[in-house]
Short mmCIF file of N, CA and C in Angstrom, two decimals:
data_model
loop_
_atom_site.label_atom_id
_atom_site.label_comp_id
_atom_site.label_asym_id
_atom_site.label_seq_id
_atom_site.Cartn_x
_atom_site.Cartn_y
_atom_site.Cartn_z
N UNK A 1 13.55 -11.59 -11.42
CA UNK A 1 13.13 -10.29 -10.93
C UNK A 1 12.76 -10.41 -9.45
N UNK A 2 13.22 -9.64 -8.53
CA UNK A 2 13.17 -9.76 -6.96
C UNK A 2 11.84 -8.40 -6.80
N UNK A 3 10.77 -8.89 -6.62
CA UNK A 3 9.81 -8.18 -5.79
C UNK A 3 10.19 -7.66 -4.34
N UNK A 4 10.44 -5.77 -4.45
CA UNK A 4 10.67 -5.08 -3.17
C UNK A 4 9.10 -5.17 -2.32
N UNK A 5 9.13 -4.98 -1.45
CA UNK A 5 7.84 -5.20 -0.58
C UNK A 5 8.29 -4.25 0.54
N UNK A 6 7.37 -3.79 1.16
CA UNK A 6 7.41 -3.28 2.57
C UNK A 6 6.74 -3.88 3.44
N UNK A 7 7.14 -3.81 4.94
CA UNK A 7 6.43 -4.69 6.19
C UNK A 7 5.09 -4.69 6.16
N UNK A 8 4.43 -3.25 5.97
CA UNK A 8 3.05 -3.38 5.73
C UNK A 8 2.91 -2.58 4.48
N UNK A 9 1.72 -2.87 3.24
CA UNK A 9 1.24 -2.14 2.09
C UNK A 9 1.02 -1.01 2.88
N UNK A 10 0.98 0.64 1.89
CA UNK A 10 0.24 1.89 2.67
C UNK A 10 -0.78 1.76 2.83
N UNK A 11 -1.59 2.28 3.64
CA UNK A 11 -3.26 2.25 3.50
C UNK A 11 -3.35 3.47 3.12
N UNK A 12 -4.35 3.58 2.11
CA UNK A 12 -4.98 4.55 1.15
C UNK A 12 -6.91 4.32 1.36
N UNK A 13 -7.84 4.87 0.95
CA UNK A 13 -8.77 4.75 0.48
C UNK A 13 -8.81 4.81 -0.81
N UNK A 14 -7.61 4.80 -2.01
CA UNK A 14 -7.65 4.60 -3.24
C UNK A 14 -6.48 3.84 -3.65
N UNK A 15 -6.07 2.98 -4.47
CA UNK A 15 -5.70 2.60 -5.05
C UNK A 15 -3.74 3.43 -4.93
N UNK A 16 -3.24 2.95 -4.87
CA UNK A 16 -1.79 3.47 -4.42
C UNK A 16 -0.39 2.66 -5.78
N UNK A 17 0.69 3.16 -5.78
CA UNK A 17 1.13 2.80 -6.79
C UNK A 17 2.10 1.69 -6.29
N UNK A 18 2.02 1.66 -4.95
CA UNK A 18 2.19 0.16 -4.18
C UNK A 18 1.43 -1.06 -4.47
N UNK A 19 0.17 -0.31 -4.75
CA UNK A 19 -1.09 -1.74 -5.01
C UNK A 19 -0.76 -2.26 -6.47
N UNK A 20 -0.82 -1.01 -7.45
CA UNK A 20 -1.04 -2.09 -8.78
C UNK A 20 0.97 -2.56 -8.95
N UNK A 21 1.58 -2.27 -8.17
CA UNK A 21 2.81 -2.91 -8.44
C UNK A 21 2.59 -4.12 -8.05
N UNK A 22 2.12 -4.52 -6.68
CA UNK A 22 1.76 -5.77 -5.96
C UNK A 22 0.64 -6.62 -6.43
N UNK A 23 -0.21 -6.26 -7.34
CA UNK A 23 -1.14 -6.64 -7.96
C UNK A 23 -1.32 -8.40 -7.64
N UNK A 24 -0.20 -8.58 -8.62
CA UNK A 24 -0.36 -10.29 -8.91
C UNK A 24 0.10 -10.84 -7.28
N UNK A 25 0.75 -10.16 -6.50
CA UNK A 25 1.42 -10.70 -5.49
C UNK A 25 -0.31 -11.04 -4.52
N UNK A 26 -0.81 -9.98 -4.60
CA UNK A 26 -1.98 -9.83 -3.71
C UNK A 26 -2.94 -11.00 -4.37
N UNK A 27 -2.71 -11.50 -5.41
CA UNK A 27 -3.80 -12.71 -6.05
C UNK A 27 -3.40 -13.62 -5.88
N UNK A 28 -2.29 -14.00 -5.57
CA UNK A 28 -1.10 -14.77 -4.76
C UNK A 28 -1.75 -15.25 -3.18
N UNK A 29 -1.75 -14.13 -2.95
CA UNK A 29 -2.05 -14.66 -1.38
C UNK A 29 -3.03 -14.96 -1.70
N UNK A 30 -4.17 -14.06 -1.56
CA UNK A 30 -5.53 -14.50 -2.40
C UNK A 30 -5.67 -15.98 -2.34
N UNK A 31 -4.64 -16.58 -3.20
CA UNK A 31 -5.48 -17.97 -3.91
C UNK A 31 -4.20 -18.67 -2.51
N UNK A 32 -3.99 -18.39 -2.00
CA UNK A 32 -3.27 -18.94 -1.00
C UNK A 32 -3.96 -19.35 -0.19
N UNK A 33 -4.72 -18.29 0.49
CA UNK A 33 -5.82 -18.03 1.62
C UNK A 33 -7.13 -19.12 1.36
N UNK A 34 -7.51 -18.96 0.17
CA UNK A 34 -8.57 -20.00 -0.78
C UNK A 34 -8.52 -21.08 -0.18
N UNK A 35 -7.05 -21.56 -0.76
CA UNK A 35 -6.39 -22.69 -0.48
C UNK A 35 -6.08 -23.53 0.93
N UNK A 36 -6.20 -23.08 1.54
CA UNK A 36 -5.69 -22.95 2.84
C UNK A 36 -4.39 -23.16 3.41
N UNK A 37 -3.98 -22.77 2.73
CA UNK A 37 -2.26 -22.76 2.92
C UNK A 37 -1.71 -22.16 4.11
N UNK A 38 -1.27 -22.88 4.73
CA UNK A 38 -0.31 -22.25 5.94
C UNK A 38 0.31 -20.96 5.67
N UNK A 39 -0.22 -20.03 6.71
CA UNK A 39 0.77 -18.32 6.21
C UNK A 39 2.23 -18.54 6.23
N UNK A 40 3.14 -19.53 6.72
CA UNK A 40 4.58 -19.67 6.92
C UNK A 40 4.52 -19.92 5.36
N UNK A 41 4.36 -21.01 4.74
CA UNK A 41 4.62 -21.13 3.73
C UNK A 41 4.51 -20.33 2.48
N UNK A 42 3.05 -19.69 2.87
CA UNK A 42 2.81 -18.30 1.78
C UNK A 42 4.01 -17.42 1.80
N UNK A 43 4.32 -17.37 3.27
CA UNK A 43 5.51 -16.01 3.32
C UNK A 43 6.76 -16.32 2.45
N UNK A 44 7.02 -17.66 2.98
CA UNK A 44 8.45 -18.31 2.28
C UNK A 44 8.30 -18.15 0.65
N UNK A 45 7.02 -18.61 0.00
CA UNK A 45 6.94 -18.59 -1.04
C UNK A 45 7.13 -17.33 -1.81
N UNK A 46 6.05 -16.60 -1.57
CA UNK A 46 5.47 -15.73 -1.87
C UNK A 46 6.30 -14.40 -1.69
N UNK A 47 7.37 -14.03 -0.75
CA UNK A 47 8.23 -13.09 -0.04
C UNK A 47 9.19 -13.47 -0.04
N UNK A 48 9.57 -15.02 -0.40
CA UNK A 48 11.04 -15.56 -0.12
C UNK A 48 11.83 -15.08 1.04
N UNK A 49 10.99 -15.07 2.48
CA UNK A 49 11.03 -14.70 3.62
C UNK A 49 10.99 -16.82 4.53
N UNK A 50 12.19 -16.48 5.56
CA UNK A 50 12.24 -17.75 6.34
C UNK A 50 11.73 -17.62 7.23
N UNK A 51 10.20 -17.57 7.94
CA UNK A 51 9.39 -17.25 8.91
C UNK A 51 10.49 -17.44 10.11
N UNK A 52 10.57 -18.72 10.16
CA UNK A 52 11.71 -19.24 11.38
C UNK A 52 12.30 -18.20 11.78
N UNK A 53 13.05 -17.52 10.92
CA UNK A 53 14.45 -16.06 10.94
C UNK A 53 13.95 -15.56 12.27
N UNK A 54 12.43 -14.93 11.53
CA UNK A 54 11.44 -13.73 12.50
C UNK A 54 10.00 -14.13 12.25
N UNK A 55 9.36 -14.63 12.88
CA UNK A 55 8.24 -15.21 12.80
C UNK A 55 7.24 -14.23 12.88
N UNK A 56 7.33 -13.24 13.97
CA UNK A 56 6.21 -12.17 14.24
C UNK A 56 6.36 -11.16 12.80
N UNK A 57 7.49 -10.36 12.77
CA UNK A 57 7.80 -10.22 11.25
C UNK A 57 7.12 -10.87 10.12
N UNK A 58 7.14 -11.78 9.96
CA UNK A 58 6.73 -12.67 8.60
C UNK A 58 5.39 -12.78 8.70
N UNK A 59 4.26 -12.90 9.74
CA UNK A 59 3.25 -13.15 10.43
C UNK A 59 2.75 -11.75 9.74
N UNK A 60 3.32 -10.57 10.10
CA UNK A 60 2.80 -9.22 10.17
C UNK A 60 2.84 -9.02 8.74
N UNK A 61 3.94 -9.27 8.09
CA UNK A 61 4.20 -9.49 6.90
C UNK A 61 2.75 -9.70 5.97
N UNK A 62 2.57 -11.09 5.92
CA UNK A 62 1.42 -12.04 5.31
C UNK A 62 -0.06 -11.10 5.72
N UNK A 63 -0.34 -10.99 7.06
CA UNK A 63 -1.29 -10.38 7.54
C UNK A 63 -1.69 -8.80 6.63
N UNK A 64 -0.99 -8.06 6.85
CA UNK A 64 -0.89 -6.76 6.10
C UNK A 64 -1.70 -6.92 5.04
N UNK A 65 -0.27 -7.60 4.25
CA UNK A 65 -0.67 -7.75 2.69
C UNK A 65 -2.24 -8.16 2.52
N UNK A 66 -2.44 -9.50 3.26
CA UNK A 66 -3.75 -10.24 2.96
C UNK A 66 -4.66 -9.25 3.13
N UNK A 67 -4.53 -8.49 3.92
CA UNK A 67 -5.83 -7.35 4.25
C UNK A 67 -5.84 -6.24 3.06
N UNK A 68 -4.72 -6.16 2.96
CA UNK A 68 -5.25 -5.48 1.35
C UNK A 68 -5.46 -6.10 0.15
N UNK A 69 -5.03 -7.38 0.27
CA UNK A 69 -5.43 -8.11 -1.07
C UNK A 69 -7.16 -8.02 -0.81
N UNK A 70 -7.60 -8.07 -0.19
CA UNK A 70 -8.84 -8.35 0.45
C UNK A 70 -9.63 -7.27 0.42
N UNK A 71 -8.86 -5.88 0.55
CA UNK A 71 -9.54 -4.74 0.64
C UNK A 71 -9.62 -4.60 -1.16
N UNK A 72 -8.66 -4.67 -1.71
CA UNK A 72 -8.89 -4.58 -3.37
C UNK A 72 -10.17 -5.54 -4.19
N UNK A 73 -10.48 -6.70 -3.27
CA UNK A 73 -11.43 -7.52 -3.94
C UNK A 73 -12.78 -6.73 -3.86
N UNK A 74 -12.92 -5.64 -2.60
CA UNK A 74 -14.18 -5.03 -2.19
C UNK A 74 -14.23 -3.54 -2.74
N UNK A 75 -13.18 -3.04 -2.92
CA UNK A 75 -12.92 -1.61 -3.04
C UNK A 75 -11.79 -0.95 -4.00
N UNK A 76 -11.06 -1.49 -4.24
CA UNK A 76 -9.92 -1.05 -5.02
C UNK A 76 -10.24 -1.49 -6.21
N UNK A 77 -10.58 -2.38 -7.07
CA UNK A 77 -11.26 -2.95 -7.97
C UNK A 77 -11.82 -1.89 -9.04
N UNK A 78 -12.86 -1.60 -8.10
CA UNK A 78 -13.62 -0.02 -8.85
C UNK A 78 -12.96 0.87 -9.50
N UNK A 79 -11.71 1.27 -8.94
CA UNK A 79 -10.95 2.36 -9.43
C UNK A 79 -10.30 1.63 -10.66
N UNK A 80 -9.88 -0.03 -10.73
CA UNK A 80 -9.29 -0.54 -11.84
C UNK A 80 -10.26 -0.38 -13.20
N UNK A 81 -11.82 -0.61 -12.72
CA UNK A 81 -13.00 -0.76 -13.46
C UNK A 81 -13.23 0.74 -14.42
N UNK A 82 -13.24 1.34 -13.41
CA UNK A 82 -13.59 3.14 -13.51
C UNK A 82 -12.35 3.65 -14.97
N UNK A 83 -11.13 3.21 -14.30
CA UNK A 83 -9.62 3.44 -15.53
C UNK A 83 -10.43 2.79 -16.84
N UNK A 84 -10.69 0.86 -16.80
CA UNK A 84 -10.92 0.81 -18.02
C UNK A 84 -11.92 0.93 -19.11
N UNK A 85 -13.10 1.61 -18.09
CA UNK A 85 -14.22 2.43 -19.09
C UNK A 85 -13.43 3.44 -19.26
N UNK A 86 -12.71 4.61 -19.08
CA UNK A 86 -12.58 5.35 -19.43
C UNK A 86 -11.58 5.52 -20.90
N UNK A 87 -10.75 4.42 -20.85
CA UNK A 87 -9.62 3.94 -22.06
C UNK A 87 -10.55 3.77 -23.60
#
């Protein structure tokens, strides 16, 4: 299965149907970032993107995403929380 992605996630103040598609991708970087993994390699991995190709691209790429993986650990979360009290 080939994960579509865009250059940057949308920014929302809620939860977008970009985010919970990207879900696992964003826990991905996540434990990437943890890790301290070089962003070239996250990209390659993670995007099956060849930084080399376009580096600023791939850079902007990783960056984006990470900021919303990041924004979901603080804020997006809630709205996942909020869905499963309500189920």
């Amino acid at each position: 299965m080939i994960l579509r992605f865009l250059d940057e996630p949308p920014l929302s103040e809620t939860l977008t149907p970009y985010d919970r598609e990207h879900m696992v991708l964003y826990l991905r970087l996540l434990d990437s970032a943890r890790d301290g993994a070089d962003w070239r390699e996250a990209v390659e991995i993670l995007f099956g993107l060849d930084p080399k190709d376009n580096p600023a691209r791939c850079r902007h790429i990783h960056e984006t995403h990470l900021a919303r993986a990041r924004w979901m650990t603080e804020y997006g979360y809630r709205e996942l929380v909020r869905e499963s009290q309500r189920s």
